[in-house]
Amino acid sequence: MNVLSDQLLNMERHDSIFESAVRALPLPVCAAFGDADGVRPVAFAGSGRILGTRDSDKVAASFPNSVRASGNTVLASAGVNRKVPRDRRVAVMFSGGPAAGGHNVVCGLRRALGPNNTLLGVRPGPKGLIRGDLFEITEADTQRVINTGGFDFLGTDRTKIKTDAQFDLVRQTCVRHGLDAIVVIGGDDSNTNAATLAESLFRNVKADGSGVQVIGVPKTIDGDLQIGDLLPISFGFDTATKIYSEMVGNILQDTRSSLKYWHFIKLMGRSASHVTLEVALQTKPAVTLISEEVAEKKQSLAFIVDQIAQAVAVRAGKGIGHGVVLIPEGLIEFIPEMSALITELNEALARHATEFAAVVDAEKAAFVEDTLTPANARLLSSLPAYVVRMLLAERDSHGNLQVSLIPTERLLVDMVKARLGVIDDRIRFAAHCHFLGYEGRCGAPTLFDAAYTYNLGLTAGSLVLDGRTGYMATVTDLDRGGVPRALPLTGLLNIERRHGKDEFVIEKALVRMDSPAMQYLLSRRAAWAGDDLFCSPGPRQLWGQVARQMPISVALNSGAASLEFRIG
Ligand code: FBP
């Protein structure tokens, strides 16, 4: 066999040249974890900061054990843990959509637990915890998955653990596998799940009356799990936005080369527009829609369409017949008249669930229209069938509309075309639609995500060994070496309407109009619309100077002096 045939066969075993090199990529760790003897778990102490929301009183009534234990106080690392327990059995699971870096959380966790404690993987996600499908994660496993993308090592799912029967099954899993702790790697909904689990498993799980600890880790490419300086960003956001930025940059380069197309690009990020904002800051396209701005300025669908059509007309007047429009995935839910419609639809679909399920597909829209107020019924009937079908599609188990399935980009292209016919029917308008979503979730993590997640894993493992429960692991000060911290989950809970009833949830962090990142976009947007000032940032890198960049929005919002991150 020659070298070439070996190389080709190695690719089938996930041992490509890239994969082998990336496994050997050194990862920096926060100074708190490291000394001359290597990486060690840290202990934690109260930092004096207390978290709370408008619903804190109701949270305290429903989560008495967790709130009493944490006092909703933020913890910070307080030196190496000199009393590390042995023989702890810790389960780890992914929950929700994949995000790059998840495998490194597992590796960091395994490292923090050390050889005297056991780490078990749950597959897949909360469903696996209910079923009790756990296996032991070895050192060899971590060497294999380190720095690789995806959640495939454990798999994931979106089951919400909410019924008494499900909680009982989780308890049985804990007893059967002798668990002392569970680490939940997930987004806002999954960390809400973690808060509920922590309360439910607080005591009386094991024969001696003790409980099972629960620790959350902040994941989601959407970037909507962020809490000011305490949680600058969830992991996976940097990798996803760098992948999308490369693709958008390539398309922008194509527009100026072929000189004939507009590209309407919808970007994933269920509700918040952080992904779109970041990609806009990276690539500087002609038009960027930000859902939160649409809601705040109460812009109607007709207004948004007119704005885009005017931008097309102005550029056409300058001889520029091409451009890129960035559209956040969740836009539709932020347009005031659409948001009113969706709220009423959610209530109606929850109220008439049984009857609705019995109606044949062709008559579902008419059935629902009869249950709506006249204005909403009119709006629903005015929308194209391809949008209505998705508005009526099943919600996920957390009660969310599956916005990724709604072809907003196609709706906007159709409406802009019609509007241009009114403004000036001589304007040539040829458009392509794209949806960049799943492409960004499982790529190999950027150096930022790889290092961040490894340190999140070390933090989560340290929290377990320090006997903590009901906290989310974070790493702050990402441009100054990194500091491991822990946020009390109950300090983050609010009450929201889901499935037609009030539920405790961690509120999604939306793009703030007054944030430095948004203000930067607003200050440059007119210039980018008027001319081709775009940037094609190129592929993400894992080695060298290019690799050391954090997301632009994180740098701007945290007041960093440059784009360079520094962990360790
Ligand atoms: P998480 O918040 O669970 O990380 O999911 C993020 C996300 O990628 C959203 O951006 C998107 O709307 C959704 O998942 C798609 O979900 P699914 O994988 O179920 O199609």
Coordinates of C-alpha atoms in Angstrom, one line a residue, residues 85-504:
P85 CA -13.6 13.8 46.2
R86 CA -13.1 10.3 44.7
D87 CA -15.5 7.7 43.3
R88 CA -18.0 10.2 42.0
R89 CA -20.1 9.1 39.0
V90 CA -21.1 11.9 36.7
A91 CA -23.3 11.8 33.6
V92 CA -23.0 14.2 30.8
M93 CA -25.5 14.9 28.0
F94 CA -26.1 17.2 25.0
S95 CA -29.5 18.8 24.7
G96 CA -31.1 20.7 21.9
G97 CA -29.4 21.6 18.6
P98 CA -25.7 20.8 18.0
A99 CA -23.0 23.4 18.3
A100 CA -19.3 23.2 17.6
G101 CA -17.2 22.5 20.7
G102 CA -19.5 20.1 22.6
H103 CA -17.0 17.3 22.4
N104 CA -14.4 19.6 24.1
V105 CA -16.8 20.2 27.0
V106 CA -16.9 16.5 27.5
C107 CA -13.0 16.3 27.3
G108 CA -12.6 19.2 29.8
L109 CA -15.1 17.6 32.1
R110 CA -13.2 14.2 31.9
R111 CA -10.0 16.0 32.6
A112 CA -11.4 17.8 35.7
L113 CA -12.8 14.6 37.2
G114 CA -9.4 12.9 36.9
P115 CA -8.7 9.2 37.1
N116 CA -10.5 8.7 40.4
N117 CA -14.0 9.6 39.2
T118 CA -16.2 8.2 36.5
L119 CA -17.7 10.0 33.6
L120 CA -20.7 8.5 31.8
G121 CA -22.1 9.7 28.5
V122 CA -25.9 9.8 28.0
R123 CA -27.3 9.0 24.6
P124 CA -29.1 10.7 23.1
G125 CA -29.9 13.8 25.2
P126 CA -32.7 14.0 27.7
K127 CA -34.4 11.1 26.0
G128 CA -31.4 8.9 26.9
L129 CA -31.5 10.1 30.5
I130 CA -35.1 9.0 30.7
R131 CA -34.4 5.7 29.1
G132 CA -31.2 5.2 31.2
D133 CA -28.9 4.7 28.2
L134 CA -25.5 5.5 29.7
F135 CA -21.9 4.3 29.0
E136 CA -18.6 5.0 30.5
I137 CA -16.4 7.6 28.7
T138 CA -12.7 6.6 28.7
E139 CA -9.6 8.7 28.2
A140 CA -9.2 7.1 24.8
D141 CA -12.7 8.3 23.8
T142 CA -11.7 11.9 24.7
Q143 CA -8.5 11.7 22.8
R144 CA -10.5 10.6 19.8
V145 CA -13.2 13.4 19.9
I146 CA -11.2 16.3 21.1
N147 CA -11.4 19.4 18.8
T148 CA -13.8 17.6 16.5
G149 CA -17.2 19.1 15.5
G150 CA -20.7 17.9 16.1
F151 CA -22.5 16.1 18.9
D152 CA -22.2 12.7 17.3
F153 CA -20.2 11.2 20.2
L154 CA -23.3 11.2 22.4
G155 CA -26.1 12.4 20.1
T156 CA -28.7 14.9 21.2
D157 CA -32.5 15.5 21.3
R158 CA -35.0 18.1 22.3
T159 CA -37.1 16.1 24.9
K160 CA -38.4 18.4 27.7
I161 CA -38.4 16.5 31.0
K162 CA -41.7 17.8 32.4
T163 CA -44.1 15.0 33.5
D164 CA -44.0 13.3 36.9
A165 CA -43.5 10.0 35.1
Q166 CA -40.4 11.4 33.2
F167 CA -38.9 12.7 36.5
D168 CA -39.5 9.3 38.1
L169 CA -37.7 7.6 35.2
V170 CA -34.8 10.0 35.6
R171 CA -34.6 9.2 39.3
Q172 CA -34.5 5.5 38.4
T173 CA -31.6 6.2 36.0
C174 CA -29.8 8.0 38.7
V175 CA -30.2 5.1 41.1
R176 CA -29.5 2.4 38.6
H177 CA -26.2 4.0 37.5
G178 CA -25.3 5.3 41.0
L179 CA -25.1 8.9 39.7
D180 CA -23.8 11.7 41.9
A181 CA -24.2 14.5 39.2
I182 CA -25.6 15.3 35.8
V183 CA -24.1 17.9 33.4
V184 CA -26.5 19.3 30.9
I185 CA -24.9 20.9 27.8
G186 CA -27.6 23.0 26.2
G187 CA -29.3 26.3 25.4
D188 CA -31.9 28.4 27.2
D189 CA -34.5 25.7 27.2
S190 CA -32.1 22.9 28.2
N191 CA -30.7 25.0 31.0
T192 CA -34.2 25.6 32.2
N193 CA -34.6 21.8 32.1
A194 CA -31.4 21.7 34.2
A195 CA -32.8 24.1 36.8
T196 CA -36.0 22.0 37.1
L197 CA -33.9 18.8 37.4
A198 CA -31.6 20.3 40.0
E199 CA -34.6 21.2 42.1
S200 CA -36.3 17.8 41.6
L201 CA -33.1 15.8 42.4
F202 CA -32.0 18.0 45.3
R203 CA -32.5 15.3 47.9
N204 CA -33.9 11.9 48.5
V205 CA -32.6 10.3 45.3
K206 CA -30.1 7.9 46.9
A207 CA -30.6 5.4 49.7
D208 CA -28.9 7.8 52.2
G209 CA -31.4 10.5 51.4
S210 CA -28.8 12.6 49.4
G211 CA -29.6 14.1 46.0
V212 CA -27.9 14.3 42.6
Q213 CA -26.2 17.5 41.5
V214 CA -27.1 19.2 38.2
I215 CA -24.8 21.6 36.3
G216 CA -25.6 23.4 33.0
V217 CA -23.2 24.4 30.3
P218 CA -24.2 27.3 27.9
K219 CA -24.4 26.1 24.3
T220 CA -26.2 27.4 21.2
I221 CA -25.1 28.8 17.9
D222 CA -27.9 31.3 18.3
G223 CA -25.9 33.4 20.8
D224 CA -29.1 34.1 22.7
L225 CA -27.8 32.7 26.0
Q226 CA -25.6 35.6 27.1
I227 CA -25.7 37.6 30.3
G228 CA -23.6 40.7 30.0
D229 CA -20.1 40.3 31.4
L230 CA -21.0 37.1 33.3
L231 CA -21.7 35.1 30.1
P232 CA -20.3 36.9 27.1
I233 CA -21.5 34.3 24.6
S234 CA -22.7 30.7 24.3
F235 CA -20.4 28.2 22.7
G236 CA -20.9 27.3 19.0
F237 CA -21.7 30.9 18.0
D238 CA -18.2 31.7 16.9
T239 CA -17.8 28.7 14.7
A240 CA -21.3 29.0 13.1
T241 CA -20.9 32.7 12.4
K242 CA -17.4 32.2 10.9
I243 CA -18.7 29.4 8.7
Y244 CA -21.6 31.6 7.5
S245 CA -19.4 34.6 7.1
E246 CA -17.1 32.6 4.8
M247 CA -20.1 31.6 2.7
V248 CA -21.7 35.1 2.6
G249 CA -18.3 36.6 1.8
N250 CA -17.9 34.1 -1.1
I251 CA -21.4 35.0 -2.4
L252 CA -20.6 38.8 -2.1
Q253 CA -17.4 38.2 -4.1
D254 CA -19.6 36.4 -6.7
T255 CA -22.1 39.2 -6.9
R256 CA -19.4 41.7 -7.8
S257 CA -17.9 39.2 -10.3
S258 CA -21.1 38.1 -12.1
L259 CA -22.8 41.5 -11.7
K260 CA -26.4 40.3 -12.0
Y261 CA -27.9 38.7 -8.9
W262 CA -29.3 39.7 -5.6
H263 CA -29.0 37.0 -2.9
F264 CA -31.5 36.8 -0.1
I265 CA -29.7 34.8 2.7
K266 CA -31.6 33.7 5.7
L267 CA -29.3 32.9 8.7
M268 CA -30.1 30.5 11.5
G269 CA -30.7 31.8 15.0
R270 CA -34.2 30.9 16.1
S271 CA -35.4 34.2 17.6
A272 CA -32.6 36.6 18.3
S273 CA -30.6 38.2 15.5
H274 CA -27.1 37.8 17.0
V275 CA -26.0 35.5 14.2
T276 CA -27.1 37.9 11.5
L277 CA -25.6 40.9 13.3
E278 CA -22.3 39.1 13.6
V279 CA -22.2 37.9 10.0
A280 CA -23.1 41.5 8.9
L281 CA -20.2 42.9 11.0
Q282 CA -17.9 40.3 9.4
T283 CA -19.1 40.8 5.8
K284 CA -20.7 44.2 5.4
P285 CA -23.5 43.5 2.9
A286 CA -25.9 45.9 1.3
V287 CA -29.0 45.2 3.5
T288 CA -29.1 43.6 7.0
L289 CA -32.4 43.1 8.7
I290 CA -32.4 42.8 12.5
S291 CA -35.5 41.4 14.0
E292 CA -35.2 43.3 17.3
E293 CA -35.1 46.6 15.3
V294 CA -38.1 45.6 13.3
A295 CA -40.0 45.0 16.6
E296 CA -38.8 48.1 18.3
K297 CA -39.6 50.4 15.4
K298 CA -42.8 48.5 14.8
Q299 CA -42.0 48.0 11.1
S300 CA -44.7 46.2 9.1
L301 CA -44.0 43.6 6.5
A302 CA -44.9 46.1 3.8
F303 CA -42.4 48.6 5.3
I304 CA -39.6 46.1 5.3
V305 CA -40.3 45.1 1.7
D306 CA -40.4 48.7 0.7
Q307 CA -37.0 49.4 2.4
I308 CA -35.3 46.5 0.5
A309 CA -37.0 47.5 -2.8
Q310 CA -35.7 51.1 -2.3
A311 CA -32.2 49.8 -1.6
V312 CA -32.4 47.7 -4.8
A313 CA -33.6 50.8 -6.7
V314 CA -30.9 53.1 -5.3
R315 CA -28.1 50.7 -6.3
A316 CA -29.7 50.1 -9.7
G317 CA -29.6 53.9 -10.2
K318 CA -25.8 53.8 -9.6
G319 CA -25.4 50.9 -12.0
I320 CA -25.1 48.3 -9.3
G321 CA -27.6 45.5 -10.1
H322 CA -26.5 43.1 -7.4
G323 CA -26.3 42.8 -3.6
V324 CA -26.9 40.7 -0.6
V325 CA -29.7 40.9 1.9
L326 CA -29.2 39.2 5.3
I327 CA -32.4 38.0 7.0
P328 CA -32.5 36.6 10.5
E329 CA -34.3 33.3 10.8
G330 CA -36.8 34.5 13.4
L331 CA -37.8 37.7 11.6
I332 CA -41.4 36.7 11.0
E333 CA -42.0 36.5 14.7
F334 CA -40.9 40.1 15.3
I335 CA -43.0 41.8 12.6
P336 CA -45.8 43.2 14.8
E337 CA -48.8 42.0 12.8
M338 CA -47.1 38.6 12.3
S339 CA -46.2 38.3 16.0
A340 CA -49.9 39.0 17.0
L341 CA -51.0 36.4 14.5
I342 CA -48.5 33.8 15.8
T343 CA -49.4 34.5 19.5
E344 CA -53.1 33.9 18.7
L345 CA -52.2 30.8 16.6
N346 CA -50.2 29.3 19.4
E347 CA -53.1 29.7 21.8
A348 CA -55.6 28.4 19.3
L349 CA -53.5 25.4 18.3
A350 CA -53.0 24.5 22.0
R351 CA -56.7 25.0 22.8
H352 CA -58.0 23.0 19.8
A353 CA -55.2 20.5 19.5
T354 CA -57.4 17.4 19.3
E355 CA -59.8 18.8 16.7
F356 CA -57.0 20.3 14.7
A357 CA -55.2 17.0 14.5
A358 CA -58.3 15.4 13.1
V359 CA -58.7 17.9 10.3
V360 CA -57.3 16.9 6.9
D361 CA -54.3 19.0 5.7
A362 CA -56.1 20.8 3.0
E363 CA -58.7 22.2 5.5
K364 CA -56.4 23.0 8.4
A365 CA -55.9 26.7 7.4
A366 CA -59.7 27.3 7.1
F367 CA -60.3 25.5 10.4
V368 CA -57.8 27.7 12.2
E369 CA -59.0 30.9 10.5
D370 CA -62.5 30.3 12.1
T371 CA -60.9 30.3 15.6
L372 CA -59.0 33.6 15.1
T373 CA -60.0 37.3 15.5
P374 CA -61.0 38.8 12.1
A375 CA -57.8 40.8 11.6
N376 CA -55.6 37.8 12.2
A377 CA -57.8 35.5 10.1
R378 CA -57.5 38.0 7.2
L379 CA -53.7 38.2 7.6
L380 CA -53.4 34.4 7.6
S381 CA -55.5 34.1 4.5
S382 CA -53.4 36.8 2.7
L383 CA -50.2 34.8 3.1
P384 CA -48.8 32.4 0.5
A385 CA -49.6 28.7 1.2
Y386 CA -45.9 27.9 1.6
V387 CA -45.8 30.2 4.7
V388 CA -49.2 29.2 6.1
R389 CA -48.3 25.5 6.0
M390 CA -45.2 26.2 8.2
L391 CA -47.1 28.6 10.6
L392 CA -49.5 25.7 11.3
A393 CA -46.8 23.0 11.6
E394 CA -46.2 21.3 14.9
R395 CA -44.4 23.2 17.7
D396 CA -41.3 21.6 19.2
S397 CA -41.5 20.1 22.7
H398 CA -40.6 23.4 24.3
G399 CA -43.6 25.1 22.5
N400 CA -41.4 26.9 19.9
L401 CA -42.6 27.6 16.4
Q402 CA -40.2 25.9 14.0
V403 CA -39.1 29.1 12.4
S404 CA -36.2 27.5 10.5
L405 CA -38.9 25.9 8.3
I406 CA -40.6 29.1 7.3
P407 CA -39.2 30.4 3.9
T408 CA -39.1 34.1 4.9
E409 CA -36.4 34.7 2.2
R410 CA -38.7 33.4 -0.5
L411 CA -41.6 35.5 0.8
L412 CA -39.4 38.7 0.8
V413 CA -38.1 38.0 -2.7
D414 CA -41.7 37.6 -4.1
M415 CA -42.8 40.7 -2.3
V416 CA -39.8 42.8 -3.3
K417 CA -40.3 41.8 -6.9
A418 CA -43.9 42.9 -6.7
R419 CA -43.0 46.2 -5.0
L420 CA -40.3 47.0 -7.6
G421 CA -42.9 46.6 -10.3
V422 CA -44.7 49.6 -8.6
I423 CA -41.6 51.7 -8.0
D424 CA -40.0 51.3 -11.4
D425 CA -40.7 48.3 -13.6
R426 CA -37.6 48.8 -15.6
I427 CA -35.3 47.8 -12.7
R428 CA -33.9 44.4 -13.4
F429 CA -34.1 42.1 -10.4
A430 CA -32.9 38.6 -10.4
A431 CA -32.7 37.0 -6.9
H432 CA -31.5 33.7 -5.4
C433 CA -32.6 32.4 -2.0
H434 CA -30.4 30.7 0.6
F435 CA -30.8 29.4 4.1
L436 CA -27.6 29.0 6.0
G437 CA -28.3 27.0 9.1
Y438 CA -27.3 23.4 9.6
E439 CA -24.0 24.0 7.7
G440 CA -22.7 26.0 10.7
R441 CA -23.6 23.8 13.7
C442 CA -21.2 20.9 13.4
G443 CA -18.1 22.2 11.8
A444 CA -14.8 21.7 13.6
P445 CA -14.7 24.3 16.4
T446 CA -12.8 27.5 15.8
L447 CA -9.8 27.9 18.2
F448 CA -12.0 30.3 20.2
D449 CA -14.8 27.7 20.6
A450 CA -12.3 24.8 21.1
A451 CA -10.5 26.6 24.0
Y452 CA -13.7 28.1 25.4
T453 CA -15.5 24.8 25.6
Y454 CA -12.6 22.9 27.0
N455 CA -12.5 25.5 29.8
L456 CA -16.3 25.3 30.3
G457 CA -15.8 21.5 30.7
L458 CA -13.1 22.1 33.3
T459 CA -15.4 24.6 35.1
A460 CA -18.4 22.2 35.1
G461 CA -16.3 19.4 36.4
S462 CA -14.8 21.6 39.1
L463 CA -18.4 22.6 40.2
V464 CA -19.4 19.0 40.5
L465 CA -16.3 18.2 42.6
D466 CA -17.0 21.3 44.7
G467 CA -20.4 19.8 45.6
R468 CA -22.4 22.5 43.8
T469 CA -25.8 22.1 42.1
G470 CA -28.2 24.3 40.2
Y471 CA -25.5 26.3 38.5
M472 CA -24.4 27.1 34.9
A473 CA -20.7 27.0 34.3
T474 CA -19.2 30.1 32.6
V475 CA -15.8 31.5 31.7
T476 CA -15.6 35.3 31.6
D477 CA -12.9 37.9 30.8
L478 CA -12.1 36.2 27.5
D479 CA -9.6 38.8 26.4
R480 CA -7.8 38.8 29.8
G481 CA -6.9 35.1 30.4
G482 CA -10.4 33.8 31.4
V483 CA -12.0 33.4 34.8
P484 CA -14.1 30.3 35.6
R485 CA -17.5 31.3 37.2
A486 CA -20.9 29.8 38.0
L487 CA -24.3 31.4 37.6
P488 CA -27.2 30.2 39.8
L489 CA -29.8 28.9 37.3
T490 CA -32.7 30.1 39.5
G491 CA -31.4 33.6 39.2
L492 CA -32.0 33.5 35.5
L493 CA -35.6 32.1 35.4
N494 CA -38.6 34.2 34.3
I495 CA -42.2 33.3 33.5
E496 CA -43.3 33.1 29.9
R497 CA -46.4 31.9 28.0
R498 CA -45.6 28.6 26.3
H499 CA -48.1 26.0 24.9
G500 CA -50.9 28.4 26.0
K501 CA -49.8 28.4 29.7
D502 CA -47.3 30.1 32.0
E503 CA -43.9 28.4 32.3
F504 CA -40.6 29.1 34.0

